[in-house]
Amino acid sequence: MSKDLKYLFAGVSLVMLALGFSLLGILSFVCQAQGYSAAVSDLENNYSYLGSCVSIFAGAIFFAAARAYWKRG
């Protein structure tokens, strides 16, 4: 495999990881679980928000890595 093709695939992989984690985090914000008792629901919503924020943050890190990777090459 040529060096240019490896470079392209690595960059596309970083972008896909950034998009995947970001969309996963946004999806958790949009779809909230309902139908549980109030105490469980509040705790579950807090963990859902925390997981969404962490997922979006991971997507931002992958996006920054992809940007630095494309800028370097």
mmCIF file of N, CA, C and O in Angstrom:
data_model
loop_
_atom_site.group_PDB
_atom_site.id
_atom_site.type_symbol
_atom_site.label_atom_id
_atom_site.label_comp_id
_atom_site.label_asym_id
_atom_site.label_seq_id
_atom_site.Cartn_x
_atom_site.Cartn_y
_atom_site.Cartn_z
ATOM 1 N N MET A 1 0.851 -1.171 0.000
ATOM 2 C CA MET A 1 0.000 0.000 0.000
ATOM 3 C C MET A 1 0.898 1.236 0.000
ATOM 4 O O MET A 1 1.882 1.300 0.715
ATOM 5 N N SER A 2 0.534 2.225 -0.774
ATOM 6 C CA SER A 2 1.379 3.411 -0.883
ATOM 7 C C SER A 2 1.259 4.287 0.362
ATOM 8 O O SER A 2 0.292 4.218 1.123
ATOM 9 N N LYS A 3 2.254 5.116 0.536
ATOM 10 C CA LYS A 3 2.297 5.993 1.706
ATOM 11 C C LYS A 3 1.158 7.013 1.677
ATOM 12 O O LYS A 3 0.579 7.334 2.707
ATOM 13 N N ASP A 4 0.817 7.521 0.495
ATOM 14 C CA ASP A 4 -0.268 8.494 0.370
ATOM 15 C C ASP A 4 -1.615 7.880 0.733
ATOM 16 O O ASP A 4 -2.452 8.531 1.365
ATOM 17 N N LEU A 5 -1.808 6.633 0.346
ATOM 18 C CA LEU A 5 -3.067 5.961 0.654
ATOM 19 C C LEU A 5 -3.196 5.698 2.156
ATOM 20 O O LEU A 5 -4.279 5.867 2.730
ATOM 21 N N LYS A 6 -2.103 5.312 2.799
ATOM 22 C CA LYS A 6 -2.112 5.119 4.250
ATOM 23 C C LYS A 6 -2.407 6.431 4.960
ATOM 24 O O LYS A 6 -3.161 6.466 5.940
ATOM 25 N N TYR A 7 -1.821 7.516 4.477
ATOM 26 C CA TYR A 7 -2.059 8.838 5.056
ATOM 27 C C TYR A 7 -3.523 9.225 4.924
ATOM 28 O O TYR A 7 -4.136 9.715 5.878
ATOM 29 N N LEU A 8 -4.100 8.974 3.764
ATOM 30 C CA LEU A 8 -5.506 9.294 3.537
ATOM 31 C C LEU A 8 -6.419 8.472 4.445
ATOM 32 O O LEU A 8 -7.334 9.015 5.076
ATOM 33 N N PHE A 9 -6.171 7.180 4.544
ATOM 34 C CA PHE A 9 -7.011 6.311 5.379
ATOM 35 C C PHE A 9 -6.915 6.678 6.854
ATOM 36 O O PHE A 9 -7.909 6.649 7.577
ATOM 37 N N ALA A 10 -5.723 7.035 7.319
ATOM 38 C CA ALA A 10 -5.568 7.427 8.721
ATOM 39 C C ALA A 10 -6.335 8.719 9.006
ATOM 40 O O ALA A 10 -7.011 8.836 10.034
ATOM 41 N N GLY A 11 -6.269 9.676 8.100
ATOM 42 C CA GLY A 11 -6.996 10.930 8.277
ATOM 43 C C GLY A 11 -8.502 10.732 8.251
ATOM 44 O O GLY A 11 -9.231 11.299 9.072
ATOM 45 N N VAL A 12 -8.974 9.914 7.329
ATOM 46 C CA VAL A 12 -10.414 9.635 7.243
ATOM 47 C C VAL A 12 -10.883 8.888 8.490
ATOM 48 O O VAL A 12 -11.977 9.153 8.999
ATOM 49 N N SER A 13 -10.068 8.002 9.009
ATOM 50 C CA SER A 13 -10.429 7.276 10.228
ATOM 51 C C SER A 13 -10.577 8.223 11.415
ATOM 52 O O SER A 13 -11.515 8.087 12.211
ATOM 53 N N LEU A 14 -9.681 9.181 11.531
ATOM 54 C CA LEU A 14 -9.788 10.158 12.618
ATOM 55 C C LEU A 14 -11.051 11.003 12.486
ATOM 56 O O LEU A 14 -11.734 11.274 13.475
ATOM 57 N N VAL A 15 -11.390 11.393 11.273
ATOM 58 C CA VAL A 15 -12.607 12.180 11.058
ATOM 59 C C VAL A 15 -13.840 11.338 11.379
ATOM 60 O O VAL A 15 -14.794 11.826 12.010
ATOM 61 N N MET A 16 -13.840 10.080 10.973
ATOM 62 C CA MET A 16 -14.987 9.211 11.252
ATOM 63 C C MET A 16 -15.153 8.977 12.757
ATOM 64 O O MET A 16 -16.280 8.939 13.263
ATOM 65 N N LEU A 17 -14.055 8.825 13.474
ATOM 66 C CA LEU A 17 -14.137 8.681 14.932
ATOM 67 C C LEU A 17 -14.697 9.951 15.569
ATOM 68 O O LEU A 17 -15.527 9.887 16.481
ATOM 69 N N ALA A 18 -14.262 11.102 15.084
ATOM 70 C CA ALA A 18 -14.778 12.373 15.608
ATOM 71 C C ALA A 18 -16.276 12.485 15.369
ATOM 72 O O ALA A 18 -17.038 12.844 16.278
ATOM 73 N N LEU A 19 -16.714 12.168 14.177
ATOM 74 C CA LEU A 19 -18.147 12.236 13.868
ATOM 75 C C LEU A 19 -18.943 11.218 14.673
ATOM 76 O O LEU A 19 -20.028 11.520 15.178
ATOM 77 N N GLY A 20 -18.424 10.020 14.805
ATOM 78 C CA GLY A 20 -19.127 8.969 15.530
ATOM 79 C C GLY A 20 -19.331 9.305 17.000
ATOM 80 O O GLY A 20 -20.435 9.181 17.526
ATOM 81 N N PHE A 21 -18.276 9.738 17.665
ATOM 82 C CA PHE A 21 -18.402 10.082 19.079
ATOM 83 C C PHE A 21 -19.303 11.299 19.277
ATOM 84 O O PHE A 21 -20.095 11.349 20.212
ATOM 85 N N SER A 22 -19.184 12.284 18.404
ATOM 86 C CA SER A 22 -20.023 13.474 18.528
ATOM 87 C C SER A 22 -21.494 13.139 18.319
ATOM 88 O O SER A 22 -22.355 13.590 19.085
ATOM 89 N N LEU A 23 -21.797 12.358 17.304
ATOM 90 C CA LEU A 23 -23.182 11.990 17.056
ATOM 91 C C LEU A 23 -23.745 11.109 18.162
ATOM 92 O O LEU A 23 -24.921 11.224 18.527
ATOM 93 N N LEU A 24 -22.920 10.252 18.729
ATOM 94 C CA LEU A 24 -23.362 9.421 19.851
ATOM 95 C C LEU A 24 -23.713 10.284 21.065
ATOM 96 O O LEU A 24 -24.719 10.049 21.742
ATOM 97 N N GLY A 25 -22.903 11.293 21.318
ATOM 98 C CA GLY A 25 -23.191 12.202 22.426
ATOM 99 C C GLY A 25 -24.444 13.024 22.187
ATOM 100 O O GLY A 25 -25.261 13.218 23.083
ATOM 101 N N ILE A 26 -24.640 13.497 20.966
ATOM 102 C CA ILE A 26 -25.836 14.276 20.637
ATOM 103 C C ILE A 26 -27.073 13.397 20.705
ATOM 104 O O ILE A 26 -28.128 13.828 21.178
ATOM 105 N N LEU A 27 -26.957 12.162 20.271
ATOM 106 C CA LEU A 27 -28.080 11.233 20.318
ATOM 107 C C LEU A 27 -28.546 10.991 21.748
ATOM 108 O O LEU A 27 -29.743 10.896 22.013
ATOM 109 N N SER A 28 -27.615 10.921 22.682
ATOM 110 C CA SER A 28 -27.984 10.734 24.089
ATOM 111 C C SER A 28 -28.731 11.941 24.630
ATOM 112 O O SER A 28 -29.592 11.808 25.494
ATOM 113 N N PHE A 29 -28.392 13.140 24.161
ATOM 114 C CA PHE A 29 -29.136 14.327 24.573
ATOM 115 C C PHE A 29 -30.559 14.303 24.026
ATOM 116 O O PHE A 29 -31.502 14.710 24.696
ATOM 117 N N VAL A 30 -30.723 13.819 22.814
ATOM 118 C CA VAL A 30 -32.031 13.838 22.159
ATOM 119 C C VAL A 30 -32.956 12.770 22.730
ATOM 120 O O VAL A 30 -34.130 13.034 23.005
ATOM 121 N N CYS A 31 -32.443 11.570 22.905
ATOM 122 C CA CYS A 31 -33.274 10.453 23.370
ATOM 123 C C CYS A 31 -33.091 10.264 24.872
ATOM 124 O O CYS A 31 -32.058 9.773 25.320
ATOM 125 N N GLN A 32 -34.060 10.641 25.635
ATOM 126 C CA GLN A 32 -34.012 10.481 27.085
ATOM 127 C C GLN A 32 -34.949 9.355 27.496
ATOM 128 O O GLN A 32 -36.064 9.250 26.996
ATOM 129 N N ALA A 33 -34.488 8.501 28.409
ATOM 130 C CA ALA A 33 -35.305 7.387 28.902
ATOM 131 C C ALA A 33 -36.414 7.928 29.796
ATOM 132 O O ALA A 33 -36.197 8.827 30.601
ATOM 133 N N GLN A 34 -37.599 7.378 29.650
ATOM 134 C CA GLN A 34 -38.735 7.806 30.459
ATOM 135 C C GLN A 34 -39.439 6.571 31.006
ATOM 136 O O GLN A 34 -39.287 5.476 30.506
ATOM 137 N N GLY A 35 -40.256 6.773 32.010
ATOM 138 C CA GLY A 35 -41.050 5.684 32.547
ATOM 139 C C GLY A 35 -40.519 5.088 33.827
ATOM 140 O O GLY A 35 -41.020 4.082 34.296
ATOM 141 N N TYR A 36 -39.475 5.676 34.432
ATOM 142 C CA TYR A 36 -38.937 5.158 35.681
ATOM 143 C C TYR A 36 -39.399 6.046 36.831
ATOM 144 O O TYR A 36 -39.954 7.120 36.623
ATOM 145 N N SER A 37 -39.144 5.609 38.036
ATOM 146 C CA SER A 37 -39.503 6.430 39.190
ATOM 147 C C SER A 37 -38.665 7.708 39.185
ATOM 148 O O SER A 37 -37.630 7.792 38.535
ATOM 149 N N ALA A 38 -39.105 8.692 39.947
ATOM 150 C CA ALA A 38 -38.470 10.013 39.918
ATOM 151 C C ALA A 38 -37.007 9.959 40.356
ATOM 152 O O ALA A 38 -36.151 10.574 39.743
ATOM 153 N N ALA A 39 -36.694 9.213 41.420
ATOM 154 C CA ALA A 39 -35.324 9.165 41.925
ATOM 155 C C ALA A 39 -34.398 8.468 40.936
ATOM 156 O O ALA A 39 -33.291 8.929 40.678
ATOM 157 N N VAL A 40 -34.841 7.375 40.394
ATOM 158 C CA VAL A 40 -34.010 6.649 39.426
ATOM 159 C C VAL A 40 -33.869 7.456 38.148
ATOM 160 O O VAL A 40 -32.809 7.527 37.553
ATOM 161 N N SER A 41 -34.933 8.093 37.730
ATOM 162 C CA SER A 41 -34.912 8.865 36.500
ATOM 163 C C SER A 41 -33.948 10.049 36.604
ATOM 164 O O SER A 41 -33.219 10.329 35.667
ATOM 165 N N ASP A 42 -33.926 10.737 37.736
ATOM 166 C CA ASP A 42 -33.007 11.857 37.903
ATOM 167 C C ASP A 42 -31.560 11.394 37.868
ATOM 168 O O ASP A 42 -30.715 12.012 37.220
ATOM 169 N N LEU A 43 -31.266 10.311 38.565
ATOM 170 C CA LEU A 43 -29.913 9.778 38.572
ATOM 171 C C LEU A 43 -29.508 9.303 37.178
ATOM 172 O O LEU A 43 -28.401 9.571 36.712
ATOM 173 N N GLU A 44 -30.423 8.633 36.508
ATOM 174 C CA GLU A 44 -30.148 8.154 35.154
ATOM 175 C C GLU A 44 -29.949 9.315 34.188
ATOM 176 O O GLU A 44 -29.074 9.260 33.326
ATOM 177 N N ASN A 45 -30.736 10.355 34.319
ATOM 178 C CA ASN A 45 -30.564 11.531 33.461
ATOM 179 C C ASN A 45 -29.222 12.208 33.701
ATOM 180 O O ASN A 45 -28.578 12.662 32.752
ATOM 181 N N ASN A 46 -28.791 12.267 34.966
ATOM 182 C CA ASN A 46 -27.488 12.865 35.266
ATOM 183 C C ASN A 46 -26.360 12.073 34.606
ATOM 184 O O ASN A 46 -25.445 12.660 34.035
ATOM 185 N N TYR A 47 -26.428 10.750 34.715
ATOM 186 C CA TYR A 47 -25.400 9.928 34.069
ATOM 187 C C TYR A 47 -25.488 10.018 32.548
ATOM 188 O O TYR A 47 -24.464 9.980 31.864
ATOM 189 N N SER A 48 -26.677 10.155 32.036
ATOM 190 C CA SER A 48 -26.848 10.302 30.599
ATOM 191 C C SER A 48 -26.219 11.605 30.105
ATOM 192 O O SER A 48 -25.537 11.631 29.076
ATOM 193 N N TYR A 49 -26.446 12.684 30.843
ATOM 194 C CA TYR A 49 -25.839 13.962 30.476
ATOM 195 C C TYR A 49 -24.324 13.904 30.588
ATOM 196 O O TYR A 49 -23.605 14.420 29.726
ATOM 197 N N LEU A 50 -23.835 13.277 31.635
ATOM 198 C CA LEU A 50 -22.398 13.146 31.820
ATOM 199 C C LEU A 50 -21.773 12.333 30.678
ATOM 200 O O LEU A 50 -20.751 12.724 30.108
ATOM 201 N N GLY A 51 -22.401 11.215 30.330
ATOM 202 C CA GLY A 51 -21.897 10.390 29.231
ATOM 203 C C GLY A 51 -21.957 11.120 27.905
ATOM 204 O O GLY A 51 -21.050 10.995 27.073
ATOM 205 N N SER A 52 -22.999 11.914 27.701
ATOM 206 C CA SER A 52 -23.110 12.691 26.471
ATOM 207 C C SER A 52 -21.999 13.726 26.371
ATOM 208 O O SER A 52 -21.380 13.896 25.311
ATOM 209 N N CYS A 53 -21.736 14.392 27.473
ATOM 210 C CA CYS A 53 -20.671 15.400 27.480
ATOM 211 C C CYS A 53 -19.302 14.768 27.239
ATOM 212 O O CYS A 53 -18.486 15.309 26.480
ATOM 213 N N VAL A 54 -19.062 13.635 27.856
ATOM 214 C CA VAL A 54 -17.780 12.945 27.668
ATOM 215 C C VAL A 54 -17.642 12.479 26.222
ATOM 216 O O VAL A 54 -16.567 12.587 25.622
ATOM 217 N N SER A 55 -18.717 11.986 25.637
ATOM 218 C CA SER A 55 -18.678 11.525 24.254
ATOM 219 C C SER A 55 -18.423 12.685 23.285
ATOM 220 O O SER A 55 -17.632 12.558 22.348
ATOM 221 N N ILE A 56 -19.077 13.798 23.513
ATOM 222 C CA ILE A 56 -18.852 14.972 22.654
ATOM 223 C C ILE A 56 -17.425 15.485 22.839
ATOM 224 O O ILE A 56 -16.769 15.893 21.874
ATOM 225 N N PHE A 57 -16.917 15.444 24.062
ATOM 226 C CA PHE A 57 -15.538 15.852 24.325
ATOM 227 C C PHE A 57 -14.549 14.931 23.604
ATOM 228 O O PHE A 57 -13.563 15.402 23.033
ATOM 229 N N ALA A 58 -14.816 13.631 23.622
ATOM 230 C CA ALA A 58 -13.956 12.683 22.893
ATOM 231 C C ALA A 58 -14.003 12.962 21.397
ATOM 232 O O ALA A 58 -12.975 12.903 20.713
ATOM 233 N N GLY A 59 -15.188 13.282 20.883
ATOM 234 C CA GLY A 59 -15.295 13.653 19.471
ATOM 235 C C GLY A 59 -14.495 14.890 19.147
ATOM 236 O O GLY A 59 -13.843 14.973 18.098
ATOM 237 N N ALA A 60 -14.502 15.870 20.055
ATOM 238 C CA ALA A 60 -13.724 17.091 19.842
ATOM 239 C C ALA A 60 -12.225 16.799 19.847
ATOM 240 O O ALA A 60 -11.462 17.382 19.072
ATOM 241 N N ILE A 61 -11.803 15.889 20.709
ATOM 242 C CA ILE A 61 -10.386 15.511 20.745
ATOM 243 C C ILE A 61 -9.983 14.824 19.443
ATOM 244 O O ILE A 61 -8.921 15.116 18.875
ATOM 245 N N PHE A 62 -10.819 13.905 18.960
ATOM 246 C CA PHE A 62 -10.510 13.252 17.684
ATOM 247 C C PHE A 62 -10.527 14.245 16.538
ATOM 248 O O PHE A 62 -9.723 14.144 15.604
ATOM 249 N N PHE A 63 -11.439 15.217 16.583
ATOM 250 C CA PHE A 63 -11.468 16.242 15.537
ATOM 251 C C PHE A 63 -10.196 17.084 15.563
ATOM 252 O O PHE A 63 -9.625 17.390 14.514
ATOM 253 N N ALA A 64 -9.732 17.445 16.761
ATOM 254 C CA ALA A 64 -8.489 18.205 16.878
ATOM 255 C C ALA A 64 -7.296 17.381 16.381
ATOM 256 O O ALA A 64 -6.400 17.906 15.716
ATOM 257 N N ALA A 65 -7.316 16.088 16.687
ATOM 258 C CA ALA A 65 -6.240 15.216 16.211
ATOM 259 C C ALA A 65 -6.273 15.099 14.687
ATOM 260 O O ALA A 65 -5.224 15.122 14.032
ATOM 261 N N ALA A 66 -7.461 15.004 14.116
ATOM 262 C CA ALA A 66 -7.579 14.925 12.655
ATOM 263 C C ALA A 66 -7.116 16.213 12.007
ATOM 264 O O ALA A 66 -6.412 16.196 10.986
ATOM 265 N N ARG A 67 -7.476 17.330 12.601
ATOM 266 C CA ARG A 67 -7.056 18.624 12.051
ATOM 267 C C ARG A 67 -5.540 18.759 12.102
ATOM 268 O O ARG A 67 -4.915 19.209 11.143
ATOM 269 N N ALA A 68 -4.941 18.384 13.232
ATOM 270 C CA ALA A 68 -3.482 18.460 13.360
ATOM 271 C C ALA A 68 -2.810 17.484 12.389
ATOM 272 O O ALA A 68 -1.772 17.794 11.798
ATOM 273 N N TYR A 69 -3.427 16.325 12.185
ATOM 274 C CA TYR A 69 -2.863 15.317 11.276
ATOM 275 C C TYR A 69 -2.886 15.831 9.830
ATOM 276 O O TYR A 69 -1.909 15.695 9.105
ATOM 277 N N TRP A 70 -4.001 16.435 9.420
ATOM 278 C CA TRP A 70 -4.094 16.942 8.055
ATOM 279 C C TRP A 70 -3.203 18.156 7.847
ATOM 280 O O TRP A 70 -2.649 18.354 6.769
ATOM 281 N N LYS A 71 -3.066 18.981 8.892
ATOM 282 C CA LYS A 71 -2.230 20.172 8.780
ATOM 283 C C LYS A 71 -0.752 19.804 8.701
ATOM 284 O O LYS A 71 0.025 20.466 8.025
ATOM 285 N N ARG A 72 -0.377 18.742 9.403
ATOM 286 C CA ARG A 72 1.019 18.306 9.439
ATOM 287 C C ARG A 72 1.470 17.774 8.079
ATOM 288 O O ARG A 72 2.586 17.967 7.653
ATOM 289 N N GLY A 73 0.583 17.065 7.423
ATOM 290 C CA GLY A 73 0.929 16.394 6.171
ATOM 291 C C GLY A 73 0.854 17.283 5.021
ATOM 292 O O GLY A 73 1.509 17.456 4.092
#
